[in-house]
Amino acid sequence: MSSAVSQDTPPDTTASEGPGPMTHKQRIEALVGLLLGMFVAFLSSTIVSNALPTIITDLHGTQDQYTWVVTATLLASTATTPIWGKFADLVNKKILVQLALLVFTVGSVLAGLSTSVGMLIGFRAVQGLGLGGLQALVVIVIAAMFSPRERGRYQGPMAAVMSIATVAGPLIGGVIVDTSWLGWRWCFFVGAPLAVIALIVIGRTLNLPVVKRDVKVDYVGATLIAAGVSVILIWVTLAGKNFAWGSATSYELVATGVVLLGLAIFAETKAKDPVVPLRLFRDRTMTLATLASIAVGVAMFGGAVFLGQYFQIARGYSPTAAGLLTLPMVFGSMISSTVSGSLITKYGKWKRFLVVGAIGMATGFLLLSTTDHATSMVLIGVYLFVLGAGMGMTMQNLVLPVQNNVAPSDLGSASATVAFFRSLGGAAGVSVLGAVLSSHVTELTTEGLTNAGVDLSKAGGSGAGLSNLKELPEQIGTIVRAAYGDATGRVFLIAGILAALSLIAIAFIREVALKDKSAMEQLDAERAAQGAAEVASVSGAVVDSELIAEVDEIEDQVAAATSTGRHTRPE
């Protein structure tokens, strides 16, 4: 009977291959490599901000191309984030991380070798493909290595990496451009060695088991999602700059994007293995966390962009000084994310920290909304610390309840979906908040010039602004700078309202105790249970077949005895 069981046991189609479970040391080493890759990715997003004027001038570019150097990376990374996340559920996560790093590195080097703005834009899009993979996969792999409860203590380093890269990017970019023997091309080359180091470290230390699954890639859904998101992002990025919000071009882009995304949703309902499984949104936690992520993205990315502009334009600080002035926000984020992560790991409770973080974020933005061109820098530093503390508790911890709720097989899709909507919210937020700021600056500038008795035709009318700020007379330039300082408060007010909306979404998320097993351990447990059930099923079938055979044999003996008139007792 035992031999029959072993022979008839069906193969496990979800078995894992590769080395055994990673030791704690191996996981920490792999985490270092992942965080290094994340640092390089986020650094690349901000390092060109201070170098772009020099780059466009050197390559003889236009204002429209100036915008596209940034937009190309944003489009590619945001549109491909959910696709990378889905692949993480289907194939080897380690290979995907290495591929994303390789694509990013190649894109960076080629961008640095560009001889025209067109080439630069194209290679920045390649960078964005790798960036989209890294920002999705790092979170997914960390979730695979560490249990939801254990993961809390590593949120601090992740938040620190993101914050430091965001602040250090403009500083490093400014230094590189100002150093004659380096030049702007090193803004792209500088990340390549770090990416290679991350590639080597991850190759040596990351040993997640490979899960065998029948892979059926949803090419139609992936294409429609990428196309629809790209069109919408093009609209929110260029509207108000290249064409009016209410123009025919604007309406055409919106209609095209909505149609493509509608077709994507239809395709996802029919696909066997969709890129974004719509069934995930039946879970209240997933839906509310996604809504909160959109609001956090708008507030976080939009607020950060216009904060730097406030320091440089309204207050007259250099790019280096502007970066240093944001350090209170960085310190607040690092401290709160580290402390909250440790407490989440200790107690297994997460909702209270998300609620407090959302309150802190909303409070910080609302405090900043009271600032103008003359507010005390010490006071602004305090407001930034409050804002950073709120962001630190909210930004990384928001994906934790989602990862805790979904099945291990959906971990990649769910994590990437939250990151995708956060990036989408950030991209839309920068554009919309920028339009609000521009409109309010125009109003305040006109009002200021009129009150000062300045002839608007002499001041250039509505043309007095960033493009010719250095060329304006001192009196007019002072009025324009003050207008930027006073108008920025409105941007922070809108960001604060959106942060309050994220608080409402978080408040309705039901708290579920954090699991003590990582995604890989959960998959191993599921496979073990499935294997045991299959063995029991096969064993039961073998036993049943033996009993049936014995009964049949007895019945044959009785029938034979009856037919011959001999009532022989069957054996």
XYZ file of C-alpha atoms in Angstrom:
571
model
C 0.000 0.000 0.000
C 2.810 2.443 0.851
C 4.422 1.912 -2.506
C 1.147 2.661 -4.226
C 0.876 5.917 -2.343
C 4.348 7.100 -3.337
C 3.808 6.182 -6.970
C 0.385 7.751 -7.314
C 1.217 11.061 -5.565
C 0.842 13.869 -8.118
C 3.743 16.270 -8.605
C 3.594 19.527 -6.656
C 3.256 22.244 -9.287
C 3.886 24.948 -6.699
C 7.008 23.506 -5.146
C 9.971 25.750 -4.536
C 13.490 25.288 -5.782
C 16.790 26.677 -4.609
C 18.538 26.933 -1.235
C 16.899 26.589 2.122
C 15.543 29.447 4.230
C 17.813 32.493 4.489
C 19.576 33.084 7.789
C 19.081 36.364 9.648
C 22.563 37.503 8.587
C 21.814 36.764 4.935
C 18.538 38.675 5.135
C 20.248 41.733 6.649
C 22.977 41.633 3.979
C 20.360 41.349 1.242
C 18.444 44.232 2.837
C 21.562 46.419 2.600
C 21.821 45.667 -1.118
C 18.131 46.399 -1.657
C 18.309 49.699 0.228
C 21.386 50.688 -1.777
C 19.454 50.020 -4.974
C 16.520 52.048 -3.634
C 18.859 54.916 -2.724
C 20.303 55.014 -6.242
C 16.819 54.950 -7.776
C 15.436 57.811 -5.687
C 18.674 59.771 -6.062
C 18.323 59.670 -9.844
C 14.864 61.222 -9.588
C 16.108 64.371 -7.856
C 19.760 64.760 -8.837
C 18.957 66.393 -12.181
C 16.687 69.090 -10.718
C 19.500 71.630 -10.247
C 21.405 70.439 -13.320
C 18.597 70.739 -15.867
C 19.149 74.413 -16.798
C 22.794 73.648 -17.618
C 21.899 70.423 -19.468
C 19.260 72.063 -21.660
C 21.559 74.973 -22.463
C 24.489 72.710 -23.308
C 22.383 70.468 -25.573
C 20.511 73.433 -27.131
C 17.117 72.257 -25.934
C 13.761 74.024 -25.588
C 11.432 74.706 -22.659
C 9.133 71.865 -23.764
C 12.088 69.451 -23.818
C 13.071 70.702 -20.355
C 9.747 69.389 -19.065
C 10.046 66.076 -20.895
C 13.440 65.241 -19.390
C 11.608 64.883 -16.062
C 8.284 63.641 -17.434
C 9.816 60.730 -19.407
C 11.176 59.095 -16.254
C 7.970 59.750 -14.347
C 5.804 58.230 -17.070
C 7.893 55.101 -17.511
C 8.284 54.388 -13.798
C 4.655 54.981 -12.832
C 3.138 53.111 -15.784
C 5.313 50.003 -15.294
C 5.156 49.724 -11.482
C 2.073 47.408 -11.408
C 3.543 45.297 -14.230
C 6.768 44.695 -12.294
C 4.671 43.860 -9.239
C 2.656 41.249 -11.141
C 5.813 39.623 -12.507
C 7.035 39.365 -8.899
C 4.085 37.027 -8.224
C 4.911 34.865 -11.236
C 8.679 34.526 -11.596
C 11.964 34.706 -9.679
C 12.032 37.915 -7.585
C 15.828 37.956 -7.403
C 16.189 37.929 -11.193
C 13.603 40.710 -11.461
C 15.478 42.944 -8.987
C 18.737 42.343 -10.842
C 17.036 43.042 -14.177
C 15.548 46.312 -12.860
C 18.975 47.398 -11.567
C 20.600 46.468 -14.875
C 18.017 48.385 -16.924
C 18.386 51.385 -14.637
C 22.195 51.322 -14.828
C 22.253 51.014 -18.621
C 19.736 53.855 -18.916
C 21.822 56.038 -16.590
C 25.065 55.519 -18.508
C 23.416 56.103 -21.882
C 21.700 59.248 -20.550
C 25.102 60.566 -19.520
C 26.440 59.908 -23.030
C 23.552 61.732 -24.752
C 24.456 64.219 -27.475
C 20.964 65.695 -27.905
C 17.957 66.356 -25.718
C 15.950 63.816 -27.735
C 18.459 61.088 -26.856
C 18.454 62.206 -23.233
C 14.666 61.998 -23.020
C 14.678 58.501 -24.526
C 17.329 57.186 -22.148
C 15.613 58.869 -19.194
C 12.569 56.751 -20.120
C 14.809 53.651 -19.962
C 15.919 54.816 -16.514
C 12.262 55.088 -15.591
C 11.615 51.468 -16.565
C 14.263 50.343 -14.097
C 13.087 52.841 -11.492
C 9.524 51.490 -11.699
C 10.863 47.995 -11.037
C 13.012 49.036 -8.098
C 10.343 51.059 -6.291
C 7.941 48.107 -6.550
C 10.283 45.144 -6.077
C 12.291 46.350 -3.077
C 9.139 46.545 -0.935
C 7.928 43.186 -2.270
C 11.202 41.347 -1.608
C 11.467 42.787 1.907
C 7.916 41.531 2.539
C 8.967 38.094 1.267
C 11.967 37.982 3.641
C 10.402 39.415 6.803
C 7.038 38.809 8.467
C 4.591 41.746 8.692
C 5.238 42.098 12.411
C 9.014 41.868 12.055
C 8.989 44.267 9.094
C 8.160 47.270 11.258
C 11.687 47.663 12.588
C 13.051 47.978 9.042
C 10.686 50.796 8.031
C 13.054 53.332 9.621
C 16.012 52.561 7.342
C 13.705 52.550 4.303
C 12.259 55.955 5.187
C 15.760 57.271 5.907
C 17.009 56.115 2.504
C 14.087 57.761 0.706
C 14.403 61.008 2.671
C 18.182 61.291 2.363
C 18.097 60.528 -1.364
C 15.385 63.140 -1.900
C 17.365 65.829 -0.066
C 20.855 64.770 -1.185
C 19.915 64.572 -4.878
C 19.692 68.318 -5.549
C 22.758 68.963 -3.364
C 24.904 66.419 -5.204
C 23.578 67.572 -8.573
C 24.434 71.188 -7.801
C 27.968 70.283 -6.687
C 28.567 68.134 -9.775
C 27.430 70.861 -12.158
C 29.525 73.494 -10.388
C 32.655 71.304 -10.479
C 34.457 72.059 -13.754
C 36.262 68.714 -14.054
C 33.016 66.741 -13.632
C 30.178 68.404 -15.533
C 26.476 67.561 -15.783
C 27.026 64.117 -17.339
C 28.227 62.827 -13.987
C 24.734 63.425 -12.602
C 23.885 60.238 -14.533
C 27.215 58.413 -14.189
C 27.427 58.790 -10.389
C 24.649 56.289 -9.715
C 26.086 53.541 -11.945
C 28.869 52.324 -9.565
C 26.417 52.226 -6.647
C 23.929 50.266 -8.755
C 26.641 47.757 -9.725
C 27.587 47.306 -6.057
C 23.917 46.741 -5.192
C 23.704 44.228 -8.051
C 26.675 42.244 -6.680
C 25.450 42.317 -3.067
C 21.951 41.164 -4.041
C 23.402 38.457 -6.309
C 25.454 37.046 -3.444
C 22.996 37.332 -0.564
C 19.402 37.194 -1.828
C 18.354 33.538 -1.994
C 14.577 33.414 -2.087
C 13.078 30.084 -3.183
C 11.701 29.994 -6.718
C 8.009 29.119 -6.864
C 6.938 27.058 -9.863
C 3.728 28.385 -11.368
C 2.005 28.220 -14.708
C 2.818 31.687 -16.028
C 0.350 33.319 -18.411
C 1.346 36.945 -18.963
C -1.512 39.396 -19.458
C 0.044 41.343 -22.339
C -3.210 43.049 -23.325
C -3.898 44.314 -19.808
C -0.293 45.432 -19.309
C -0.285 47.364 -22.592
C -3.631 49.061 -21.934
C -2.710 49.997 -18.358
C 0.649 51.464 -19.410
C -0.924 53.356 -22.323
C -3.873 54.697 -20.308
C -1.739 55.826 -17.380
C 0.802 57.443 -19.718
C -1.890 59.475 -21.481
C -3.371 60.671 -18.175
C 0.080 61.577 -16.853
C 0.910 63.460 -20.045
C -2.306 65.417 -19.569
C -1.766 66.365 -15.914
C 1.906 67.146 -16.528
C 1.519 69.394 -19.564
C -1.926 70.928 -19.009
C -1.670 74.524 -17.896
C 1.815 74.793 -19.427
C 1.754 73.577 -23.029
C -2.015 73.921 -23.439
C -4.930 75.197 -21.379
C -6.811 72.912 -18.997
C -10.034 73.615 -20.896
C -8.586 73.284 -24.401
C -9.521 70.761 -27.084
C -6.148 69.043 -26.612
C -6.888 68.633 -22.920
C -10.318 67.096 -23.580
C -8.865 64.734 -26.211
C -6.172 63.467 -23.853
C -8.663 62.918 -21.034
C -11.078 61.064 -23.308
C -8.288 58.874 -24.723
C -6.941 58.056 -21.277
C -10.380 57.210 -19.872
C -11.182 54.939 -22.839
C -7.849 53.108 -22.564
C -8.240 52.614 -18.806
C -11.852 51.455 -19.332
C -10.636 48.864 -21.827
C -7.893 47.878 -19.347
C -10.470 47.261 -16.620
C -12.541 45.140 -19.027
C -9.438 43.176 -20.065
C -8.499 42.580 -16.418
C -11.930 41.061 -15.725
C -11.387 38.544 -18.544
C -7.683 37.740 -18.049
C -6.709 34.449 -16.433
C -3.863 36.102 -14.508
C -4.499 39.900 -14.601
C -1.770 42.482 -13.955
C -3.964 44.217 -11.361
C -6.406 41.636 -9.961
C -9.621 43.616 -9.444
C -10.754 41.080 -6.840
C -8.159 42.605 -4.492
C -10.360 45.681 -4.174
C -13.136 43.603 -2.650
C -11.010 43.758 0.476
C -11.820 46.970 2.377
C -8.247 47.340 3.601
C -6.883 47.274 0.058
C -9.393 49.837 -1.214
C -8.975 52.267 1.692
C -5.175 51.974 1.691
C -5.146 52.735 -2.032
C -7.299 55.843 -1.535
C -5.064 56.971 1.320
C -1.986 56.384 -0.857
C -3.318 58.699 -3.557
C -3.800 61.494 -1.021
C -0.387 60.823 0.565
C 1.253 60.879 -2.872
C -0.289 64.229 -3.788
C 0.674 65.723 -0.446
C 4.161 64.208 -0.258
C 5.457 64.814 -3.788
C 3.619 68.087 -4.331
C 4.651 69.497 -0.963
C 8.311 68.539 -1.399
C 8.625 70.100 -4.848
C 7.173 73.467 -3.879
C 9.018 73.572 -0.575
C 12.339 73.779 -2.426
C 10.940 76.446 -4.708
C 9.790 78.466 -1.687
C 13.261 78.470 -0.131
C 15.081 79.380 -3.345
C 12.709 81.902 -4.906
C 10.797 83.499 -2.044
C 13.610 83.451 0.520
C 16.607 83.723 -1.810
C 18.587 80.719 -0.557
C 20.953 78.746 -2.774
C 20.040 75.194 -3.877
C 22.501 73.784 -1.334
C 21.078 75.869 1.499
C 17.519 75.022 0.419
C 18.342 71.321 0.724
C 19.846 71.812 4.174
C 16.781 73.736 5.333
C 14.642 70.640 4.736
C 16.724 68.600 7.201
C 14.169 69.040 10.043
C 11.659 67.189 7.858
C 14.219 64.452 7.139
C 15.089 64.037 10.829
C 11.412 63.984 11.790
C 10.732 61.285 9.211
C 13.707 59.147 10.265
C 12.932 59.341 13.976
C 9.195 58.688 13.699
C 9.524 55.841 11.194
C 12.210 54.136 13.292
C 10.343 54.494 16.590
C 6.927 53.568 15.166
C 8.410 50.591 13.323
C 10.021 49.245 16.480
C 6.794 49.669 18.449
C 4.779 47.965 15.699
C 7.159 45.009 15.847
C 6.958 44.914 19.647
C 3.187 45.133 20.057
C 1.887 43.942 16.682
C -0.475 46.958 16.450
C -0.207 49.356 13.523
C -3.382 51.414 13.127
C -2.702 53.869 15.943
C 0.601 54.841 14.330
C -1.010 55.362 10.929
C -3.704 57.547 12.486
C -1.178 59.610 14.469
C 1.014 59.892 11.367
C -1.849 61.127 9.182
C -2.790 63.672 11.878
C 0.840 64.839 12.049
C 1.084 65.120 8.264
C -2.157 67.111 7.996
C -1.120 69.320 10.922
C 2.312 69.978 9.413
C 0.877 71.039 6.057
C -1.794 73.214 7.672
C 0.879 74.925 9.792
C 2.963 75.534 6.653
C -0.117 77.007 4.959
C 0.140 79.946 7.409
C 3.621 80.896 6.182
C 4.468 83.781 3.866
C 7.612 85.406 2.471
C 8.612 86.745 5.915
C 7.849 83.829 8.280
C 10.596 82.988 10.797
C 12.845 80.206 9.492
C 12.960 78.694 12.990
C 9.184 78.417 12.975
C 9.230 76.852 9.506
C 11.802 74.347 10.781
C 9.398 73.320 13.574
C 6.538 72.937 11.082
C 8.751 70.805 8.832
C 9.691 68.530 11.736
C 5.987 67.944 12.487
C 5.338 67.238 8.809
C 8.295 64.843 8.568
C 7.230 62.981 11.711
C 3.764 62.471 10.227
C 5.146 61.314 6.873
C 7.542 58.878 8.559
C 4.699 57.093 10.351
C 2.423 57.047 7.313
C 4.428 56.630 4.129
C 5.966 53.168 4.564
C 3.572 51.768 7.169
C 0.570 52.290 4.896
C 1.462 49.265 2.766
C 1.842 47.051 5.860
C -1.869 46.265 6.439
C -2.262 45.504 2.727
C 0.629 43.036 2.727
C -0.709 41.529 5.946
C -4.184 40.958 4.483
C -3.514 39.563 1.005
C -2.551 36.015 0.125
C 1.202 35.449 -0.382
C 0.576 34.746 -4.068
C -0.894 38.269 -4.473
C 1.820 40.061 -2.486
C 3.542 41.567 -5.514
C 0.390 42.814 -7.205
C -1.045 44.324 -4.023
C 2.191 46.066 -2.950
C 2.854 47.436 -6.418
C -0.739 48.666 -6.762
C -0.419 50.779 -3.607
C 2.943 52.167 -4.804
C 1.470 52.797 -8.249
C -1.429 54.899 -6.966
C 0.916 56.812 -4.643
C 3.149 57.691 -7.609
C 0.126 58.516 -9.756
C -1.198 60.817 -7.030
C 2.207 62.454 -6.747
C 2.488 63.060 -10.479
C -1.001 64.543 -10.659
C -0.421 66.530 -7.483
C 2.710 68.247 -8.781
C 0.886 69.369 -11.915
C -2.367 70.465 -10.288
C -0.699 72.178 -7.333
C 1.708 73.838 -9.767
C -1.236 75.263 -11.712
C -2.786 76.552 -8.473
C 0.505 78.149 -7.444
C 1.059 79.758 -10.850
C -2.434 81.264 -10.910
C -2.168 82.640 -7.367
C 1.326 84.046 -8.005
C -0.018 85.932 -11.034
C -2.838 87.403 -8.930
C -0.521 88.453 -6.103
C 2.108 89.838 -8.475
C -0.447 91.949 -10.299
C -1.871 93.159 -6.987
C 1.580 93.947 -5.609
C 2.696 95.854 -8.683
C -0.543 97.850 -8.733
C -0.252 98.737 -5.038
C 3.350 99.848 -5.597
C 2.248 102.127 -8.393
C 4.328 100.249 -10.974
C 3.318 100.465 -14.626
C 2.389 96.866 -15.558
C 3.521 97.365 -19.140
C 6.950 98.371 -17.841
C 7.045 95.350 -15.561
C 6.243 93.046 -18.429
C 2.615 92.496 -17.365
C 1.935 88.860 -16.638
C 5.370 88.002 -18.003
C 7.071 88.995 -14.749
C 7.959 85.634 -13.217
C 10.548 82.832 -13.029
C 11.609 82.998 -16.676
C 12.926 86.547 -16.358
C 13.245 86.960 -12.592
C 16.959 87.797 -12.696
C 16.404 90.389 -15.418
C 13.699 92.324 -13.564
C 14.395 95.596 -11.749
C 15.071 95.095 -8.048
C 11.725 96.555 -6.908
C 9.715 94.375 -9.272
C 11.818 91.290 -8.531
C 11.159 91.755 -4.799
C 7.411 91.888 -5.431
C 7.509 88.721 -7.548
C 9.551 86.857 -4.906
C 7.129 87.942 -2.192
C 4.230 86.745 -4.361
C 5.800 83.284 -4.553
C 6.336 83.233 -0.799
C 2.747 84.243 -0.056
C 1.187 81.980 -2.715
C 2.973 78.814 -1.569
C 0.810 78.744 1.553
C -2.198 77.903 -0.606
C -0.396 74.866 -2.028
C 0.320 73.608 1.489
C -3.320 74.228 2.458
C -4.533 71.955 -0.354
C -1.905 69.354 0.597
C -3.135 69.529 4.200
C -6.743 68.947 3.132
C -5.668 65.908 1.106
C -3.687 64.603 4.079
C -6.870 64.951 6.157
C -8.707 62.860 3.536
C -6.048 60.157 3.932
C -6.723 60.265 7.687
C -10.415 59.560 7.057
C -9.552 56.577 4.828
C -7.093 55.212 7.396
C -9.652 55.588 10.199
C -12.001 53.153 8.427
C -9.343 50.458 7.892
C -10.031 47.538 10.208
C -7.000 46.550 12.250
C -5.940 42.925 11.889
C -3.175 41.422 13.999
C 0.108 41.248 12.100
C 1.232 37.811 10.997
C 4.411 36.274 12.384
C 5.402 34.546 9.144
C 6.986 36.040 6.049
C 5.406 35.565 2.627
C 7.857 32.773 1.797
C 7.139 31.010 5.096
C 3.400 31.315 4.460
C 3.837 29.798 0.990
C 5.909 26.949 2.433
C 3.189 26.278 5.026
C 0.480 26.314 2.347
C 2.484 23.917 0.163
C 3.071 21.600 3.120
C -0.636 21.584 3.965
C -1.561 21.019 0.330
C 0.945 18.182 0.049
C -0.388 16.546 3.207
C -3.948 16.815 1.913
C -2.952 15.259 -1.418
C -1.130 12.415 0.326
C -4.142 11.797 2.548
C -6.422 11.873 -0.479
C -4.267 9.405 -2.398
C -3.914 7.160 0.682
C -7.664 7.193 1.169
C -8.200 6.319 -2.468
C -5.788 3.363 -2.227
C -7.474 2.058 0.932
C -10.904 2.431 -0.637
C -9.831 0.560 -3.770
C -8.471 -2.330 -1.660
C -11.722 -2.583 0.308
C -13.762 -2.517 -2.878
C -11.600 -5.261 -4.365
C -12.100 -7.454 -1.263
C -15.883 -6.918 -1.315
C -16.002 -7.753 -5.027
C -14.038 -10.947 -4.412
C -16.444 -12.013 -1.622
C -19.454 -11.297 -3.789
C -17.952 -13.390 -6.626
C -17.381 -16.309 -4.251
C -20.970 -16.115 -2.917
C -22.379 -15.959 -6.428
C -20.320 -18.972 -7.520
C -21.398 -21.024 -4.491
C -25.059 -20.135 -5.010
C -25.017 -21.107 -8.666
C -23.562 -24.597 -7.924
C -25.709 -25.236 -4.831
C -22.638 -25.337 -2.635
C -22.762 -22.944 0.333
C -19.097 -22.694 0.867
C -17.994 -20.154 3.446
C -15.941 -17.582 1.637
C -12.468 -16.909 2.926
